[in-house]
Tab-separated table of N, CA and C in Angstrom:
chain	number	residue	atom	x	y	z
A	963	MET	N	16.775	18.918	-19.887
A	963	MET	CA	15.847	17.730	-19.234
A	963	MET	C	15.144	17.978	-18.003
A	964	PRO	N	14.037	17.260	-18.013
A	964	PRO	CA	12.951	17.529	-17.042
A	964	PRO	C	13.759	17.224	-15.534
A	965	ARG	N	13.115	17.712	-14.457
A	965	ARG	CA	13.526	17.214	-13.218
A	965	ARG	C	12.763	16.026	-13.005
A	966	ILE	N	12.986	15.191	-12.248
A	966	ILE	CA	12.029	14.055	-11.812
A	966	ILE	C	10.775	14.123	-11.259
A	967	THR	N	10.785	15.616	-10.415
A	967	THR	CA	9.690	15.960	-9.997
A	967	THR	C	8.468	16.543	-11.037
A	968	GLU	N	8.994	16.935	-12.220
A	968	GLU	CA	8.370	17.424	-13.221
A	968	GLU	C	7.654	16.408	-14.149
A	969	ILE	N	8.039	15.057	-14.002
A	969	ILE	CA	7.227	13.972	-14.693
A	969	ILE	C	5.973	13.996	-14.228
A	970	PRO	N	4.852	13.836	-15.186
A	970	PRO	CA	3.529	13.841	-14.811
A	970	PRO	C	3.238	12.682	-13.545
A	971	VAL	N	2.376	13.105	-12.735
A	971	VAL	CA	2.026	12.126	-11.686
A	971	VAL	C	1.464	10.821	-12.075
A	972	GLU	N	0.924	10.798	-13.028
A	972	GLU	CA	0.213	9.791	-13.724
A	972	GLU	C	1.066	8.691	-14.065
A	973	ILE	N	2.422	8.997	-14.852
A	973	ILE	CA	3.550	8.208	-15.117
A	973	ILE	C	3.697	7.166	-13.882
A	974	TYR	N	3.997	7.909	-12.731
A	974	TYR	CA	4.461	7.562	-11.695
A	974	TYR	C	3.343	6.618	-11.040
A	975	LEU	N	2.012	6.661	-10.849
A	975	LEU	CA	0.966	6.162	-10.385
A	975	LEU	C	0.573	5.035	-11.226
A	976	ASP	N	0.732	5.249	-12.420
A	976	ASP	CA	0.267	4.036	-13.527
A	976	ASP	C	1.201	3.262	-14.074
A	977	ASN	N	2.577	3.423	-14.251
A	977	ASN	CA	3.555	3.097	-14.802
A	977	ASN	C	4.778	2.660	-14.215
A	978	LEU	N	5.132	3.318	-12.726
A	978	LEU	CA	6.474	2.982	-12.023
A	978	LEU	C	5.930	2.551	-10.780
A	979	LEU	N	5.272	3.239	-10.138
A	979	LEU	CA	4.987	2.685	-8.555
A	979	LEU	C	4.387	1.261	-8.652
A	980	PRO	N	3.508	0.733	-9.334
A	980	PRO	CA	2.951	-0.509	-9.232
A	980	PRO	C	3.931	-1.563	-9.163
A	981	PHE	N	5.156	-1.428	-9.643
A	981	PHE	CA	6.026	-2.199	-9.884
A	981	PHE	C	7.032	-2.549	-8.595
A	982	LEU	N	7.173	-1.439	-7.930
A	982	LEU	CA	8.183	-1.392	-6.704
A	982	LEU	C	7.559	-2.371	-5.573
A	983	PRO	N	8.336	-3.038	-4.971
A	983	PRO	CA	7.846	-3.669	-3.534
A	983	PRO	C	7.562	-2.561	-2.675
A	984	VAL	N	6.441	-3.017	-1.784
A	984	VAL	CA	5.854	-1.896	-0.951
A	984	VAL	C	7.049	-1.395	0.174
A	985	GLN	N	7.986	-2.258	0.352
A	985	GLN	CA	8.792	-1.606	1.498
A	985	GLN	C	9.598	-0.492	0.446
A	986	ASP	N	9.903	-0.810	-0.660
A	986	ASP	CA	10.397	0.238	-1.542
A	986	ASP	C	9.975	1.776	-1.645
A	987	LEU	N	8.383	1.334	-1.570
A	987	LEU	CA	7.363	2.296	-1.799
A	987	LEU	C	7.589	3.262	-0.404
A	988	SER	N	7.673	2.414	0.475
A	988	SER	CA	7.532	3.307	2.094
A	988	SER	C	8.826	4.164	2.240
A	989	ARG	N	9.897	3.617	1.517
A	989	ARG	CA	11.271	4.140	1.624
A	989	ARG	C	11.050	5.541	0.508
A	990	LEU	N	10.611	5.368	-0.565
A	990	LEU	CA	10.551	6.408	-1.710
A	990	LEU	C	9.879	7.404	-0.958
A	991	GLY	N	8.683	7.374	0.016
A	991	GLY	CA	7.949	8.004	0.539
A	991	GLY	C	8.647	9.068	1.455
A	992	THR	N	9.756	8.591	1.921
A	992	THR	CA	10.510	9.429	3.009
A	992	THR	C	11.658	10.308	2.232
A	993	THR	N	12.049	10.071	0.980
A	993	THR	CA	12.915	11.288	0.298
A	993	THR	C	12.269	12.549	0.321
A	994	ASN	N	11.383	12.798	-0.029
A	994	ASN	CA	10.824	14.319	-0.152
A	994	ASN	C	9.293	14.308	-0.355
A	995	ARG	N	8.749	15.557	-0.264
A	995	ARG	CA	7.230	15.647	0.137
A	995	ARG	C	6.503	15.300	-1.295
A	996	PHE	N	7.281	15.394	-2.481
A	996	PHE	CA	6.622	15.010	-3.650
A	996	PHE	C	6.165	13.625	-3.576
A	997	PHE	N	7.320	12.792	-3.274
A	997	PHE	CA	7.231	11.291	-3.118
A	997	PHE	C	6.397	10.599	-1.929
A	998	TYR	N	6.511	11.402	-0.933
A	998	TYR	CA	5.465	11.203	-0.017
A	998	TYR	C	3.958	11.249	-0.239
A	999	LEU	N	3.628	12.595	-1.013
A	999	LEU	CA	2.331	12.547	-1.638
A	999	LEU	C	1.902	11.317	-2.540
A	1000	LEU	N	2.735	10.999	-3.443
A	1000	LEU	CA	2.714	10.046	-4.487
A	1000	LEU	C	2.483	8.862	-3.699
A	1001	SER	N	3.428	8.405	-2.740
A	1001	SER	CA	3.338	7.100	-1.917
A	1001	SER	C	2.150	6.974	-1.172
A	1002	SER	N	1.229	8.225	-0.813
A	1002	SER	CA	0.144	8.171	0.063
A	1002	SER	C	-1.087	8.329	-0.729
A	1003	ASP	N	-1.116	8.025	-2.193
A	1003	ASP	CA	-2.380	8.362	-2.955
A	1003	ASP	C	-3.262	7.273	-2.604
A	1004	GLU	N	-4.397	7.698	-2.198
A	1004	GLU	CA	-5.488	6.563	-1.707
A	1004	GLU	C	-5.773	5.829	-2.945
A	1005	THR	N	-6.073	6.432	-4.108
A	1005	THR	CA	-6.596	5.714	-5.311
A	1005	THR	C	-5.451	4.841	-5.680
A	1006	PHE	N	-4.127	4.943	-5.505
A	1006	PHE	CA	-3.258	4.033	-5.866
A	1006	PHE	C	-3.094	2.826	-4.975
A	1007	TRP	N	-3.269	2.979	-3.772
A	1007	TRP	CA	-3.555	1.963	-2.594
A	1007	TRP	C	-4.760	1.003	-2.819
A	1008	LYS	N	-5.694	1.823	-3.531
A	1008	LYS	CA	-6.956	0.936	-3.577
A	1008	LYS	C	-6.924	0.006	-4.592
A	1009	ARG	N	-6.268	0.488	-5.847
A	1009	ARG	CA	-5.814	-0.379	-7.045
A	1009	ARG	C	-5.185	-1.618	-6.621
A	1010	LYS	N	-4.223	-1.368	-5.608
A	1010	LYS	CA	-2.914	-1.992	-5.066
A	1010	LYS	C	-3.549	-3.116	-4.374
A	1011	ILE	N	-4.707	-2.965	-3.745
A	1011	ILE	CA	-5.481	-3.795	-2.929
A	1011	ILE	C	-6.096	-4.803	-3.837
A	1012	GLU	N	-6.763	-3.998	-4.747
A	1012	GLU	CA	-7.336	-5.224	-5.789
A	1012	GLU	C	-6.645	-6.099	-6.607
A	1013	GLU	N	-5.420	-5.656	-6.934
A	1013	GLU	CA	-4.610	-6.373	-7.628
A	1013	GLU	C	-3.863	-7.257	-6.644
A	1014	ASP	N	-3.149	-7.133	-5.776
A	1014	ASP	CA	-2.281	-7.992	-4.812
A	1014	ASP	C	-3.354	-8.881	-3.890
A	1015	PHE	N	-4.498	-8.611	-3.721
A	1015	PHE	CA	-5.232	-9.337	-2.719
A	1015	PHE	C	-6.427	-9.949	-3.356
A	1016	ASN	N	-6.731	-9.547	-4.585
A	1016	ASN	CA	-7.959	-9.944	-4.883
A	1016	ASN	C	-9.185	-9.700	-4.212
A	1017	PHE	N	-9.025	-8.452	-3.785
A	1017	PHE	CA	-10.010	-7.993	-2.820
A	1017	PHE	C	-10.991	-7.079	-3.476
A	1018	SER	N	-12.268	-7.413	-2.882
A	1018	SER	CA	-13.282	-6.400	-3.806
A	1018	SER	C	-13.491	-5.128	-2.922
A	1019	VAL	N	-13.094	-3.987	-3.372
A	1019	VAL	CA	-12.975	-3.059	-2.689
A	1019	VAL	C	-14.140	-2.417	-2.220
A	1020	SER	N	-15.383	-2.698	-3.184
A	1020	SER	CA	-16.751	-2.517	-3.056
A	1020	SER	C	-17.373	-3.090	-1.680
A	1021	ASP	N	-16.818	-4.172	-1.355
A	1021	ASP	CA	-17.347	-5.160	-0.285
A	1021	ASP	C	-16.973	-4.646	1.286
A	1022	THR	N	-16.057	-3.549	0.878
A	1022	THR	CA	-15.424	-3.288	2.204
A	1022	THR	C	-16.230	-2.449	3.543
A	1023	ALA	N	-16.209	-2.480	4.486
A	1023	ALA	CA	-17.116	-1.836	5.501
A	1023	ALA	C	-15.921	-0.952	6.312
A	1024	ARG	N	-14.796	-0.486	5.413
A	1024	ARG	CA	-13.465	0.126	5.897
A	1024	ARG	C	-13.771	1.421	6.700
A	1025	THR	N	-12.974	1.805	7.530
A	1025	THR	CA	-13.289	2.916	8.492
A	1025	THR	C	-11.632	3.713	8.547
A	1026	THR	N	-10.719	2.918	7.666
A	1026	THR	CA	-9.605	3.915	7.684
A	1026	THR	C	-9.214	3.773	6.089
A	1027	GLY	N	-7.996	4.720	5.685
A	1027	GLY	CA	-7.580	4.471	4.575
A	1027	GLY	C	-7.030	3.422	3.873
A	1028	TRP	N	-6.945	3.332	2.443
A	1028	TRP	CA	-6.660	2.103	1.657
A	1028	TRP	C	-5.048	1.742	1.950
A	1029	LYS	N	-4.281	2.767	2.164
A	1029	LYS	CA	-2.644	2.448	2.558
A	1029	LYS	C	-2.835	1.509	3.869
A	1030	PHE	N	-3.676	2.311	4.896
A	1030	PHE	CA	-3.519	1.334	6.205
A	1030	PHE	C	-4.370	-0.058	6.111
A	1031	LEU	N	-5.179	-0.140	5.195
A	1031	LEU	CA	-6.107	-1.301	4.886
A	1031	LEU	C	-4.775	-2.613	4.198
A	1032	TYR	N	-4.048	-1.834	3.163
A	1032	TYR	CA	-3.120	-2.630	2.572
A	1032	TYR	C	-2.167	-3.189	3.640
A	1033	LYS	N	-1.847	-2.237	4.235
A	1033	LYS	CA	-0.640	-2.721	5.447
A	1033	LYS	C	-1.280	-3.712	6.470
A	1034	SER	N	-2.369	-3.664	6.712
A	1034	SER	CA	-3.231	-4.631	7.667
A	1034	SER	C	-3.415	-5.817	6.877
A	1035	LEU	N	-3.474	-5.715	5.618
A	1035	LEU	CA	-3.721	-7.365	4.758
A	1035	LEU	C	-2.584	-7.808	4.789
A	1036	SER	N	-1.258	-7.095	4.587
A	1036	SER	CA	-0.105	-7.680	4.395
A	1036	SER	C	0.443	-8.503	5.777
A	1037	ASN	N	0.076	-7.705	6.689
A	1037	ASN	CA	0.707	-8.138	8.033
A	1037	ASN	C	-0.438	-8.401	9.009
A	1038	PRO	N	-1.644	-9.622	8.742
A	1038	PRO	CA	-2.655	-9.993	9.388
A	1038	PRO	C	-2.095	-10.408	11.061
A	1039	LYS	N	-3.207	-10.097	11.653
A	1039	LYS	CA	-3.123	-10.553	13.034
A	1039	LYS	C	-4.590	-11.241	13.608
A	1040	ILE	N	-4.345	-12.217	14.385
A	1040	ILE	CA	-5.611	-12.862	14.961
A	1040	ILE	C	-5.785	-12.565	16.464
A	1041	TYR	N	-7.080	-12.078	16.790
A	1041	TYR	CA	-7.471	-11.745	17.877
A	1041	TYR	C	-8.163	-12.771	18.467
A	1042	VAL	N	-7.770	-13.122	19.756
A	1042	VAL	CA	-8.333	-14.331	20.313
A	1042	VAL	C	-9.096	-13.849	21.677
A	1043	TRP	N	-10.136	-13.779	22.138
A	1043	TRP	CA	-10.823	-13.207	23.473
A	1043	TRP	C	-10.024	-11.836	23.849
A	1044	GLY	N	-9.833	-11.226	22.949
A	1044	GLY	CA	-9.270	-9.589	23.053
A	1044	GLY	C	-7.859	-9.560	23.194
A	1045	TYR	N	-7.193	-10.544	22.829
A	1045	TYR	CA	-5.692	-10.301	22.831
A	1045	TYR	C	-5.061	-10.601	21.461
A	1046	ALA	N	-4.112	-9.907	21.267
A	1046	ALA	CA	-3.504	-9.920	19.983
A	1046	ALA	C	-2.444	-11.077	19.862
A	1047	VAL	N	-2.283	-12.174	19.089
A	1047	VAL	CA	-1.766	-13.340	19.067
A	1047	VAL	C	-0.791	-13.055	17.587
A	1048	LEU	N	0.460	-13.150	17.864
A	1048	LEU	CA	1.281	-13.252	16.820
A	1048	LEU	C	1.016	-14.843	16.136
A	1049	LEU	N	0.724	-14.735	14.894
A	1049	LEU	CA	0.584	-16.058	14.085
A	1049	LEU	C	1.775	-16.453	13.348
A	1050	VAL	N	2.587	-17.446	13.526
A	1050	VAL	CA	3.911	-17.867	12.832
A	1050	VAL	C	3.353	-19.347	11.951
A	1051	ILE	N	3.406	-19.274	10.758
A	1051	ILE	CA	3.351	-20.511	9.970
A	1051	ILE	C	4.364	-20.958	9.451
A	1052	TYR	N	4.631	-22.033	10.048
A	1052	TYR	CA	5.875	-22.773	9.298
A	1052	TYR	C	5.808	-23.703	8.109
A	1053	HIS	N	6.751	-23.547	7.122
A	1053	HIS	CA	6.513	-24.316	6.102
A	1053	HIS	C	7.728	-25.483	6.172
A	1054	TRP	N	7.273	-26.761	6.073
A	1054	TRP	CA	8.443	-27.914	6.122
A	1054	TRP	C	8.673	-28.094	4.701
């Protein structure tokens, strides 16, 4: 029986990781180096941005990695006159 790290990387990136919640992906990356590298794959995060945010990755002037951009889009902040403001939206 093959070890979990012997399964081809493409199986993880294309068939398993896309279905995990982002919080679980972060936790998986803390288990060992293999899963850290998988959960940090920039191509994976680029595709995740396209799918989850309907974001055209060709239109971005990003200066950071795709994983960082995903985290930023997941937790947006509003800046007003140079100060970070926590935006809380209440649904009634």
